[in-house]
GROMACS .gro file of N, CA and C in nm:
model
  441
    1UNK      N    1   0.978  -2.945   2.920
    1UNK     CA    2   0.879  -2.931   3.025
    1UNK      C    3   0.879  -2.787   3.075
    2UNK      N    4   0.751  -2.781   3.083
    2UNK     CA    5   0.756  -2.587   3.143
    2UNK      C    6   0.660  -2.623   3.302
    3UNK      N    7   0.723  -2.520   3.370
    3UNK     CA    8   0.644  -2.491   3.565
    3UNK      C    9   0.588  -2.365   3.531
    4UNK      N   10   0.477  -2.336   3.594
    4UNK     CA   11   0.414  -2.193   3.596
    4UNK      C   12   0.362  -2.206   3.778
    5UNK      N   13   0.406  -2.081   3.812
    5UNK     CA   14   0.375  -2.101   3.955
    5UNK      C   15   0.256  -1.954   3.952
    6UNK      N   16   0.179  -1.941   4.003
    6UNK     CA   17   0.142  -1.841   4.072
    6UNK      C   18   0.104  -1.782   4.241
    7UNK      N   19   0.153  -1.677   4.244
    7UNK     CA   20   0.205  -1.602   4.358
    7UNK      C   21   0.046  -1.518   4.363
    8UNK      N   22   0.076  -1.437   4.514
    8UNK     CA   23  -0.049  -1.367   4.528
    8UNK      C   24   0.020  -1.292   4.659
    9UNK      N   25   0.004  -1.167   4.688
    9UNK     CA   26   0.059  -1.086   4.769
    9UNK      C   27   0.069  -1.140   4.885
   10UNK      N   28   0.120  -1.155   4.981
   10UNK     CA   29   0.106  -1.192   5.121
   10UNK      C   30   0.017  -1.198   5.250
   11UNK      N   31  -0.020  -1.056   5.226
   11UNK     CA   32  -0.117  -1.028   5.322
   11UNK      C   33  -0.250  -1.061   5.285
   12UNK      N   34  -0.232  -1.046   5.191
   12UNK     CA   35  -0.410  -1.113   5.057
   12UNK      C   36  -0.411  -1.248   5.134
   13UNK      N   37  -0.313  -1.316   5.061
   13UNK     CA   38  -0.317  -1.442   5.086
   13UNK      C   39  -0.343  -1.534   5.180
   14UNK      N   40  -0.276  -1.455   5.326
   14UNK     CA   41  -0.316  -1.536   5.413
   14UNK      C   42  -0.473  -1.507   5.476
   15UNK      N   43  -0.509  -1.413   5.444
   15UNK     CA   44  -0.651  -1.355   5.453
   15UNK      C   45  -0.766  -1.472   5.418
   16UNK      N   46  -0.737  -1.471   5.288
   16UNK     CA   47  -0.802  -1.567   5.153
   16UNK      C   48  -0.809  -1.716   5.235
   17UNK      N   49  -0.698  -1.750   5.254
   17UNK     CA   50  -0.685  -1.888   5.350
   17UNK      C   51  -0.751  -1.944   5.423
   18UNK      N   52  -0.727  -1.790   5.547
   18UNK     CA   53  -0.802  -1.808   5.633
   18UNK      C   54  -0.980  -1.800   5.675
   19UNK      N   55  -1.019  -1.732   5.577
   19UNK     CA   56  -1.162  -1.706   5.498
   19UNK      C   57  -1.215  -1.844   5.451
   20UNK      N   58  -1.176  -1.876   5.400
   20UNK     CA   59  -1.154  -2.001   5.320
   20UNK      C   60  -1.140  -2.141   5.370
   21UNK      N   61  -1.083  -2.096   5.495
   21UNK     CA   62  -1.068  -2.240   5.594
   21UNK      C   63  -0.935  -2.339   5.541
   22UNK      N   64  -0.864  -2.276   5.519
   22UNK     CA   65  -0.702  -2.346   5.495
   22UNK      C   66  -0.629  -2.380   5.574
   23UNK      N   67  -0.657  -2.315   5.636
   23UNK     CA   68  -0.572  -2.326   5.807
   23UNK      C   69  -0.611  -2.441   5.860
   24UNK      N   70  -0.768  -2.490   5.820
   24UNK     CA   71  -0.792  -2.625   5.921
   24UNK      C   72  -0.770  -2.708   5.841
   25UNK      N   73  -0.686  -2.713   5.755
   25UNK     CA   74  -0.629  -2.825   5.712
   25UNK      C   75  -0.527  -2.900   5.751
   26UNK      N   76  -0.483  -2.991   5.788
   26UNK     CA   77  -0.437  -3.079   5.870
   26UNK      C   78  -0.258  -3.060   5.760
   27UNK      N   79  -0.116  -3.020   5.863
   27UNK     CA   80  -0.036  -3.033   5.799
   27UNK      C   81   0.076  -3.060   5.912
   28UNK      N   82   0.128  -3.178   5.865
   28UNK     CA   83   0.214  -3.284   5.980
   28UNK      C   84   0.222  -3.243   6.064
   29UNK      N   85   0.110  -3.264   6.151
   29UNK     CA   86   0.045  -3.320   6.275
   29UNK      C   87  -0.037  -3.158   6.343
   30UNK      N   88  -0.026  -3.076   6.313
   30UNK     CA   89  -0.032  -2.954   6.331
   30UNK      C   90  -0.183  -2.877   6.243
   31UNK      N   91  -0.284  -2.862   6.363
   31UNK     CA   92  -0.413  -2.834   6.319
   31UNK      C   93  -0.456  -2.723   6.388
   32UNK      N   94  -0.533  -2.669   6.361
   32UNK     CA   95  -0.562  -2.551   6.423
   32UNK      C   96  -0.756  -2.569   6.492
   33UNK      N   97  -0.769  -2.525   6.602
   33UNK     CA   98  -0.899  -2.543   6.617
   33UNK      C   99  -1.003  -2.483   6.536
   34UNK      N  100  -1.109  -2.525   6.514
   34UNK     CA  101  -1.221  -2.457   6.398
   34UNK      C  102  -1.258  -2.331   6.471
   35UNK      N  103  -1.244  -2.242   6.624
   35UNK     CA  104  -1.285  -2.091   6.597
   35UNK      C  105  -1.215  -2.022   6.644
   36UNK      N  106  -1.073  -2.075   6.644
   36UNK     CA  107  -0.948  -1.963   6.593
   36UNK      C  108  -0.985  -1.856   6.551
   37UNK      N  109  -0.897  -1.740   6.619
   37UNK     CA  110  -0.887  -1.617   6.562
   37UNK      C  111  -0.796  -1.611   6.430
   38UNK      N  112  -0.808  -1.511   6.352
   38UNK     CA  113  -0.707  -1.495   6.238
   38UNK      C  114  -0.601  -1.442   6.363
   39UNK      N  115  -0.625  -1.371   6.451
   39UNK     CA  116  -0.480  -1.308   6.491
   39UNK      C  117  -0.404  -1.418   6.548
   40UNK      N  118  -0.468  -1.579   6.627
   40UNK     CA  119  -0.394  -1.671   6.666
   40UNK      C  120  -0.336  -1.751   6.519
   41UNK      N  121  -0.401  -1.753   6.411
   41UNK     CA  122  -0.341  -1.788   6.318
   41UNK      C  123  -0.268  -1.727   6.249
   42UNK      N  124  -0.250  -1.621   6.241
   42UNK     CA  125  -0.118  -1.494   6.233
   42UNK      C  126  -0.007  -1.523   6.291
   43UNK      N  127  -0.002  -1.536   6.410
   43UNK     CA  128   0.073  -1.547   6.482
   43UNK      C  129   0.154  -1.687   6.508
   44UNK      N  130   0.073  -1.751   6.456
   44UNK     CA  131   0.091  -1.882   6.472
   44UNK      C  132   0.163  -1.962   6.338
   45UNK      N  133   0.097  -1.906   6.240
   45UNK     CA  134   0.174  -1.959   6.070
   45UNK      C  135   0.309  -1.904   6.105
   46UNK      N  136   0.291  -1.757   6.135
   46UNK     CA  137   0.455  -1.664   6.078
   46UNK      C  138   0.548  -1.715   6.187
   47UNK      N  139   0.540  -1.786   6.284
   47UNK     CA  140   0.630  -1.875   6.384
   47UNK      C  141   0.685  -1.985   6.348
   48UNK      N  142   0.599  -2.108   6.281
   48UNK     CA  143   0.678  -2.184   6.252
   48UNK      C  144   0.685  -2.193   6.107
   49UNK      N  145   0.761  -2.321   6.134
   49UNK     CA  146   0.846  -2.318   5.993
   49UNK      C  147   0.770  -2.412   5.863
   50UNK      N  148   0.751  -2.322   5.724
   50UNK     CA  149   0.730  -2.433   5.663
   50UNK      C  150   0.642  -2.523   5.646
   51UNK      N  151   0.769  -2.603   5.640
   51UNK     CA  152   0.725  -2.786   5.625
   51UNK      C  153   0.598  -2.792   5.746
   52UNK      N  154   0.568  -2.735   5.846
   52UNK     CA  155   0.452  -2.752   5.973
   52UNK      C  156   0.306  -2.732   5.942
   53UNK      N  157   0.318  -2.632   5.824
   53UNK     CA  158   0.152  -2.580   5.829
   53UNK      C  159   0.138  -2.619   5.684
   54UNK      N  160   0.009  -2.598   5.669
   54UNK     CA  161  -0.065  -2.645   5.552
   54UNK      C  162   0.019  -2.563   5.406
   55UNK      N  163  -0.016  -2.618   5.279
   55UNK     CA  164   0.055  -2.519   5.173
   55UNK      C  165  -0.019  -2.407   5.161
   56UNK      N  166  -0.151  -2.407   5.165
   56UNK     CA  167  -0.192  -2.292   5.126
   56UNK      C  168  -0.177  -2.198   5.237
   57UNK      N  169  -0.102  -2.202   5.312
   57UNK     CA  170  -0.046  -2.057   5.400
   57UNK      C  171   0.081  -2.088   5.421
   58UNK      N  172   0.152  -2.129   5.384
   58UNK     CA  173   0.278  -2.161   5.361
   58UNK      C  174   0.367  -2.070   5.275
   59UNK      N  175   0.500  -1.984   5.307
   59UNK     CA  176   0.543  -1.897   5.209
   59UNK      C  177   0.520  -1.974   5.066
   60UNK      N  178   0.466  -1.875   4.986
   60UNK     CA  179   0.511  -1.918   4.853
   60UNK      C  180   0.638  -1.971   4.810
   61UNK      N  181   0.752  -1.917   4.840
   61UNK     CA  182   0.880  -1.924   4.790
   61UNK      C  183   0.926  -2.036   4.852
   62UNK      N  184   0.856  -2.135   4.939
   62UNK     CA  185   0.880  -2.266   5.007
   62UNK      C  186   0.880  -2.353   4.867
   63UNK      N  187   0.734  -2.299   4.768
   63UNK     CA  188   0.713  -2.395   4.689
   63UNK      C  189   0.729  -2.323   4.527
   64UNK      N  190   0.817  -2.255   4.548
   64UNK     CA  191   0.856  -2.195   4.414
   64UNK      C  192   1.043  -2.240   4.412
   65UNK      N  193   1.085  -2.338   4.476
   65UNK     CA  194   1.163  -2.413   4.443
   65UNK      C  195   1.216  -2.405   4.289
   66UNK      N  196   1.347  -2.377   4.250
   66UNK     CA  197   1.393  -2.419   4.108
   66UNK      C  198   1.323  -2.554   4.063
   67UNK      N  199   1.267  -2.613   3.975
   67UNK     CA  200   1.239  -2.785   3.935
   67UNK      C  201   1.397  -2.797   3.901
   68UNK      N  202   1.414  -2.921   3.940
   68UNK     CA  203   1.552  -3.008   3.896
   68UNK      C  204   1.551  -3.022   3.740
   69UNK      N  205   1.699  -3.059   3.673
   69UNK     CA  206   1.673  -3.037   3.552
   69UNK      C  207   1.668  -2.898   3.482
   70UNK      N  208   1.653  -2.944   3.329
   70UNK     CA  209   1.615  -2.836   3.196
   70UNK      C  210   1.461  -2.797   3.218
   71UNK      N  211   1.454  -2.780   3.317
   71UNK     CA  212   1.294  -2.741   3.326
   71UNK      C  213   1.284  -2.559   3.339
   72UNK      N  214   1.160  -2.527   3.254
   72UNK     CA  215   1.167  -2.386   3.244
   72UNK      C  216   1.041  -2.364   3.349
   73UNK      N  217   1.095  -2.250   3.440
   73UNK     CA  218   0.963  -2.230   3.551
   73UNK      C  219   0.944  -2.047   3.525
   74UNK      N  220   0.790  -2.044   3.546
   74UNK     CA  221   0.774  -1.892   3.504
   74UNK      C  222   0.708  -1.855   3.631
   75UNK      N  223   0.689  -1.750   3.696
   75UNK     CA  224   0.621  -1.704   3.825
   75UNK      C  225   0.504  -1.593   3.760
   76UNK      N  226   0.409  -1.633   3.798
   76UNK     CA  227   0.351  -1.501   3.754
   76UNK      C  228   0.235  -1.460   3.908
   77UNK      N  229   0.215  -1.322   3.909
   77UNK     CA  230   0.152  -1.244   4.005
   77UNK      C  231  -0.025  -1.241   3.938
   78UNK      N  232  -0.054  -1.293   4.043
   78UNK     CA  233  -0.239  -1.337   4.048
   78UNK      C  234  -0.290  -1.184   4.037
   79UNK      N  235  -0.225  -1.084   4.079
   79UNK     CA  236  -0.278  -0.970   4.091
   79UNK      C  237  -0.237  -0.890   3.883
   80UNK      N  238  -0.187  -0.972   3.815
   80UNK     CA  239  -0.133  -0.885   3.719
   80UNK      C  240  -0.218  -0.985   3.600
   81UNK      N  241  -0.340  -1.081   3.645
   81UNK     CA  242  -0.418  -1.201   3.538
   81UNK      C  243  -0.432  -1.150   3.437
   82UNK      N  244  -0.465  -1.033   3.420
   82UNK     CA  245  -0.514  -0.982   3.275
   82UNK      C  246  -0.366  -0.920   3.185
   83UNK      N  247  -0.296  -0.946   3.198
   83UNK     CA  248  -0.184  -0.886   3.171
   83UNK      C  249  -0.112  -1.022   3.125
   84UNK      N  250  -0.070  -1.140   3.199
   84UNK     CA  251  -0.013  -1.275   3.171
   84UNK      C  252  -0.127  -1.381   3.102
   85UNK      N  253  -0.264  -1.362   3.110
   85UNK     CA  254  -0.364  -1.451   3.078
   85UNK      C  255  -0.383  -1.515   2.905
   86UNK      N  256  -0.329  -1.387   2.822
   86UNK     CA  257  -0.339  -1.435   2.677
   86UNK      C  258  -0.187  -1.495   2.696
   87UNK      N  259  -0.100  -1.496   2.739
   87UNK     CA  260   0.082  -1.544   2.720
   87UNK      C  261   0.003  -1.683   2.771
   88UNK      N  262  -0.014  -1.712   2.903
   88UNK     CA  263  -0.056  -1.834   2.958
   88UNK      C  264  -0.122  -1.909   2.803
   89UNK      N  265  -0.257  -1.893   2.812
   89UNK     CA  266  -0.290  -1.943   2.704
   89UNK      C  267  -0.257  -1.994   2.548
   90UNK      N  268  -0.175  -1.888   2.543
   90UNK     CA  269  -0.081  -1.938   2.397
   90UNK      C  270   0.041  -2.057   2.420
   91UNK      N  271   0.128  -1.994   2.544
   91UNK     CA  272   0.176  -2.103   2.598
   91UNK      C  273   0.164  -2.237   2.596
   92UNK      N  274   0.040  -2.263   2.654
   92UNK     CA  275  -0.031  -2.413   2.664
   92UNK      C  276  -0.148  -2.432   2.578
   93UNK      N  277  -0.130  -2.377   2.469
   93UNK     CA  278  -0.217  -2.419   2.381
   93UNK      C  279  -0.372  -2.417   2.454
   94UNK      N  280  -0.397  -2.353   2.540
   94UNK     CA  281  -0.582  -2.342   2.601
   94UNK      C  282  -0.643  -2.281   2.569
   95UNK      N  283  -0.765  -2.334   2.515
   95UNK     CA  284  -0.855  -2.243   2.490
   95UNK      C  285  -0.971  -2.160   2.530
   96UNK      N  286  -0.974  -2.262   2.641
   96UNK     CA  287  -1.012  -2.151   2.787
   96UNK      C  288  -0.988  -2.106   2.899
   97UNK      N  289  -0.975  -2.001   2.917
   97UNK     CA  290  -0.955  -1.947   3.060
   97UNK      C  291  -1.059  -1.864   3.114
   98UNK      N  292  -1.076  -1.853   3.230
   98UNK     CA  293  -1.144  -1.729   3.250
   98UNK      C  294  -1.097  -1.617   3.215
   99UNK      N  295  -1.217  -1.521   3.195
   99UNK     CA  296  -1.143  -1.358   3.113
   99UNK      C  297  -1.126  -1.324   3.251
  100UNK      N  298  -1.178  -1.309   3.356
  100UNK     CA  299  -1.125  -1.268   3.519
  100UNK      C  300  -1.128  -1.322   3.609
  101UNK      N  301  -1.039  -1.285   3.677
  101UNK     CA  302  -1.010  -1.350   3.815
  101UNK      C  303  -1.163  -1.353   3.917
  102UNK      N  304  -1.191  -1.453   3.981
  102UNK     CA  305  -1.302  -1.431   4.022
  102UNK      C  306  -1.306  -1.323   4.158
  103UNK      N  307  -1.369  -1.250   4.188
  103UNK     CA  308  -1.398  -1.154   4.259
  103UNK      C  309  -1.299  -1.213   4.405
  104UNK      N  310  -1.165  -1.136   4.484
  104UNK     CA  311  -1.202  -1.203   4.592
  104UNK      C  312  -1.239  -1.171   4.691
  105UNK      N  313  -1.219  -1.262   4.783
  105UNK     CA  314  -1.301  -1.221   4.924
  105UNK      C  315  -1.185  -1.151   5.009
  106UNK      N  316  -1.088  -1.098   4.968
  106UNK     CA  317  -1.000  -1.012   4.999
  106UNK      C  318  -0.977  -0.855   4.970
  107UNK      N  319  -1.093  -0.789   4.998
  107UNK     CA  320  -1.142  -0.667   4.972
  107UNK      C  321  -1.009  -0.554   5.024
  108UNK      N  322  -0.977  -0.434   5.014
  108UNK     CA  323  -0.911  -0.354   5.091
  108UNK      C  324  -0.999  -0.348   5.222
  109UNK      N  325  -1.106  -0.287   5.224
  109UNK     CA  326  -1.204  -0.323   5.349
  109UNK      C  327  -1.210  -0.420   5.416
  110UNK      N  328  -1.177  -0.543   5.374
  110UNK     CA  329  -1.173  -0.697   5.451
  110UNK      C  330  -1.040  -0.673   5.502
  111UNK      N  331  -0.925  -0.658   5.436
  111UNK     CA  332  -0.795  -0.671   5.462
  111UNK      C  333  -0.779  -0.595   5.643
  112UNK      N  334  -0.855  -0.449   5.592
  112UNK     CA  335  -0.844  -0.354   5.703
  112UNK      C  336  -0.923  -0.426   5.813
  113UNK      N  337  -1.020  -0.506   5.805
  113UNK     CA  338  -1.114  -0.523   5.946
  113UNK      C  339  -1.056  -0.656   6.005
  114UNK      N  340  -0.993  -0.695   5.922
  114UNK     CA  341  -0.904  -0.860   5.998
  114UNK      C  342  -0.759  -0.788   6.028
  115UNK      N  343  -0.704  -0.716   5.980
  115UNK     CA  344  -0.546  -0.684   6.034
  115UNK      C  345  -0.546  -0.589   6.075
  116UNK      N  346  -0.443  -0.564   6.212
  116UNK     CA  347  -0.410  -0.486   6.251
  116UNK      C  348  -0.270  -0.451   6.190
  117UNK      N  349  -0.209  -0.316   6.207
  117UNK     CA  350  -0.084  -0.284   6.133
  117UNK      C  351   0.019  -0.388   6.181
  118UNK      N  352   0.002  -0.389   6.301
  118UNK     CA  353   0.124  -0.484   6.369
  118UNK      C  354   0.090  -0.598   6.278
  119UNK      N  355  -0.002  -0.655   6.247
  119UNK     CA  356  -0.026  -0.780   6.195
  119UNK      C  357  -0.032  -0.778   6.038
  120UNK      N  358  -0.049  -0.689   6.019
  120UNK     CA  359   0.030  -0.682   5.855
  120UNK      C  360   0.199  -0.666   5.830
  121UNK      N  361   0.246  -0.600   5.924
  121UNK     CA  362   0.367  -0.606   5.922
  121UNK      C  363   0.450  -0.721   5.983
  122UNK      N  364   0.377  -0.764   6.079
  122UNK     CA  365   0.442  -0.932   6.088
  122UNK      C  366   0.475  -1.057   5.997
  123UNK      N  367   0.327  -1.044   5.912
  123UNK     CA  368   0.344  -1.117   5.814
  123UNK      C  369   0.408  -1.082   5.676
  124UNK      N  370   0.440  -0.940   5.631
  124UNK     CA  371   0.526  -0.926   5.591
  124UNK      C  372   0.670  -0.911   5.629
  125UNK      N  373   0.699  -0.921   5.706
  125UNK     CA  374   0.813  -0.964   5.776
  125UNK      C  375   0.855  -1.133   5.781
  126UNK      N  376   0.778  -1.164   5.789
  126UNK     CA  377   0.777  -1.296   5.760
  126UNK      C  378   0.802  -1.378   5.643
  127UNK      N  379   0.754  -1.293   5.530
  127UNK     CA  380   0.745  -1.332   5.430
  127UNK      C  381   0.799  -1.259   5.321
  128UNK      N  382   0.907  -1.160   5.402
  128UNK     CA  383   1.001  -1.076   5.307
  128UNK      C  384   1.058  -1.115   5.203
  129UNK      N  385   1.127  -1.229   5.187
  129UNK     CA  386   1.195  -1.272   5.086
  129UNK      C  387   1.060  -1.313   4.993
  130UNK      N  388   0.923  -1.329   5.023
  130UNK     CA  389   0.832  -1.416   4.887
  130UNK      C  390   0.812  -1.196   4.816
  131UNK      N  391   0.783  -1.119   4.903
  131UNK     CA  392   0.744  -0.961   4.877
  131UNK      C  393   0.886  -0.929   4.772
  132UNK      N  394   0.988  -0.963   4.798
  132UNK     CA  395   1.086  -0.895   4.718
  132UNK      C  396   1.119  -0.986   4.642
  133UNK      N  397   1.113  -1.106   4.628
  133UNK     CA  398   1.169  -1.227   4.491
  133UNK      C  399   1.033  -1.171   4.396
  134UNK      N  400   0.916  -1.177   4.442
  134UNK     CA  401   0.776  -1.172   4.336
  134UNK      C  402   0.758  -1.026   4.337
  135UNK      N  403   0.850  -0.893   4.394
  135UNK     CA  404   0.806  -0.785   4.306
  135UNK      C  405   0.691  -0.677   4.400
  136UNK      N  406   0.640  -0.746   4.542
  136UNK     CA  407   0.560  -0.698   4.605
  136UNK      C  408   0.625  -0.531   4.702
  137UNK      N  409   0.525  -0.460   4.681
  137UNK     CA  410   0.528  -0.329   4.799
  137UNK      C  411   0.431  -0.384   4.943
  138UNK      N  412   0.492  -0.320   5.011
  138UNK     CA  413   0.404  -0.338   5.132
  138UNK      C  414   0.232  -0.314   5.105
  139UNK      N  415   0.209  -0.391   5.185
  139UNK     CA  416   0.048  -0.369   5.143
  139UNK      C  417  -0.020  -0.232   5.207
  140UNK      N  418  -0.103  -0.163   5.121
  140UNK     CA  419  -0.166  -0.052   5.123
  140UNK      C  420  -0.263  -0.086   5.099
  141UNK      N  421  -0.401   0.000   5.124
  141UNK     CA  422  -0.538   0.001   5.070
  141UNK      C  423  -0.501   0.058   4.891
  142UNK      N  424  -0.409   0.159   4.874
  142UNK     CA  425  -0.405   0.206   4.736
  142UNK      C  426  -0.338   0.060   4.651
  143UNK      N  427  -0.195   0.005   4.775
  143UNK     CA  428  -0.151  -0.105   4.628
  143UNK      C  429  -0.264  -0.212   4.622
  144UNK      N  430  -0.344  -0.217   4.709
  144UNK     CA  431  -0.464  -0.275   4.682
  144UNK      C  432  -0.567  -0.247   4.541
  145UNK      N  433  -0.602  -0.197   4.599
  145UNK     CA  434  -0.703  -0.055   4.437
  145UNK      C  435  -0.605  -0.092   4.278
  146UNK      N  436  -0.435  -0.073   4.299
  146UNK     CA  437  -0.386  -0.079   4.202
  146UNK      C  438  -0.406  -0.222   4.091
  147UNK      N  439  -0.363  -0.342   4.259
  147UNK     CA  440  -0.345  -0.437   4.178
  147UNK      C  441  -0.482  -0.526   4.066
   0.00000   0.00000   0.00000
C-alpha cells in the first residue's frame, strides 16, 4: 500500500481556505460566522488546537501522520506539480492528470491585501514545524513568483 499526501505552503493555504469558505465548515462544534474577517479567522485557527477546526485549515502535519504498518507515505509540495506530476502518474498507473495546477486564487497580490506581516508571521509561527518538515521559507512575494 502506498500514502501520497500533498502539502501547500502555509500562508497560501490558509488564504485559499478562507477564499474558498473552509472555515465555515462545521468542525466539532466550532463554526465560524459567514462575515468573519480573515484576520478573526487568523487569529482564531492559529489558537486552537487541531482536532477543533475544520481539516482544510488545520496544520498539515496534523494529517501527515506516519500510516500504521508497512505502508509507504510520500509528501509532495503542491507548489513543485510539474516536477512530481509524471512520478505521480507512473506510480499509480494514471493516465490522466492535469498538465497544471489550476490557477490559484492565491496571488502574491492577494496574499499581500489579506495579510498583514504580523499575520503572516503568526501563522507561520504557528505552523513552524509543517514550514520546516515540508521544506518551506518564509513567505515572500519572490518565494511566491518562485514556487
Amino acid at each position: 500500500m502506498r500514502v501520497v499526501r500533498i502539502v501547500r505552503r502555509p500562508v497560501e493555504r490558509m488564504l485559499s481556505a478562507y477564499l474558498n469558505g473552509k472555515h465555515l465548515m462545521r468542525a466539532h462544534g466550532y463554526t465560524f460566522p459567514r462575515n468573519v474577517s480573515f484576520a478573526t479567522v487568523v487569529s482564531t485557527i492559529t489558537a486552537l488546537p487541531d482536532h477543533a477546526v475544520n481539516p482544510h485549515v488545520r496544520r498539515q502535519g496534523a494529517m501527515c501522520a506516519v500510516p500504521p504498518g508497512r505502508v509507504e507515505m510520500r509528501v509532495l509540495r503542491l507548489e513543485d506539480y510539474q516536477i512530481w506530476r509524471p512520478w505521480l502518474m507512473a506510480a499509480f498507473n494514471w493516465t490522466t492528470l492535469p498538465v497544471a495546477v489550476r490557477a490559484p486564487r492565491t496571488s502574491a497580490d492577494r496574499v499581500t491585501t489579506f495579510y498583514t506581516r504580523e499575520m503572516v508571521r503568526r501563522v507561520e509561527a504557528w505552523a513552524a514545524e509543517d514550514m520546516r518538515r515540508f521544506g518551506y521559507a518564509p513567505w515572500t512575494p519572490a518565494a511566491h513568483a518562485r514556487a
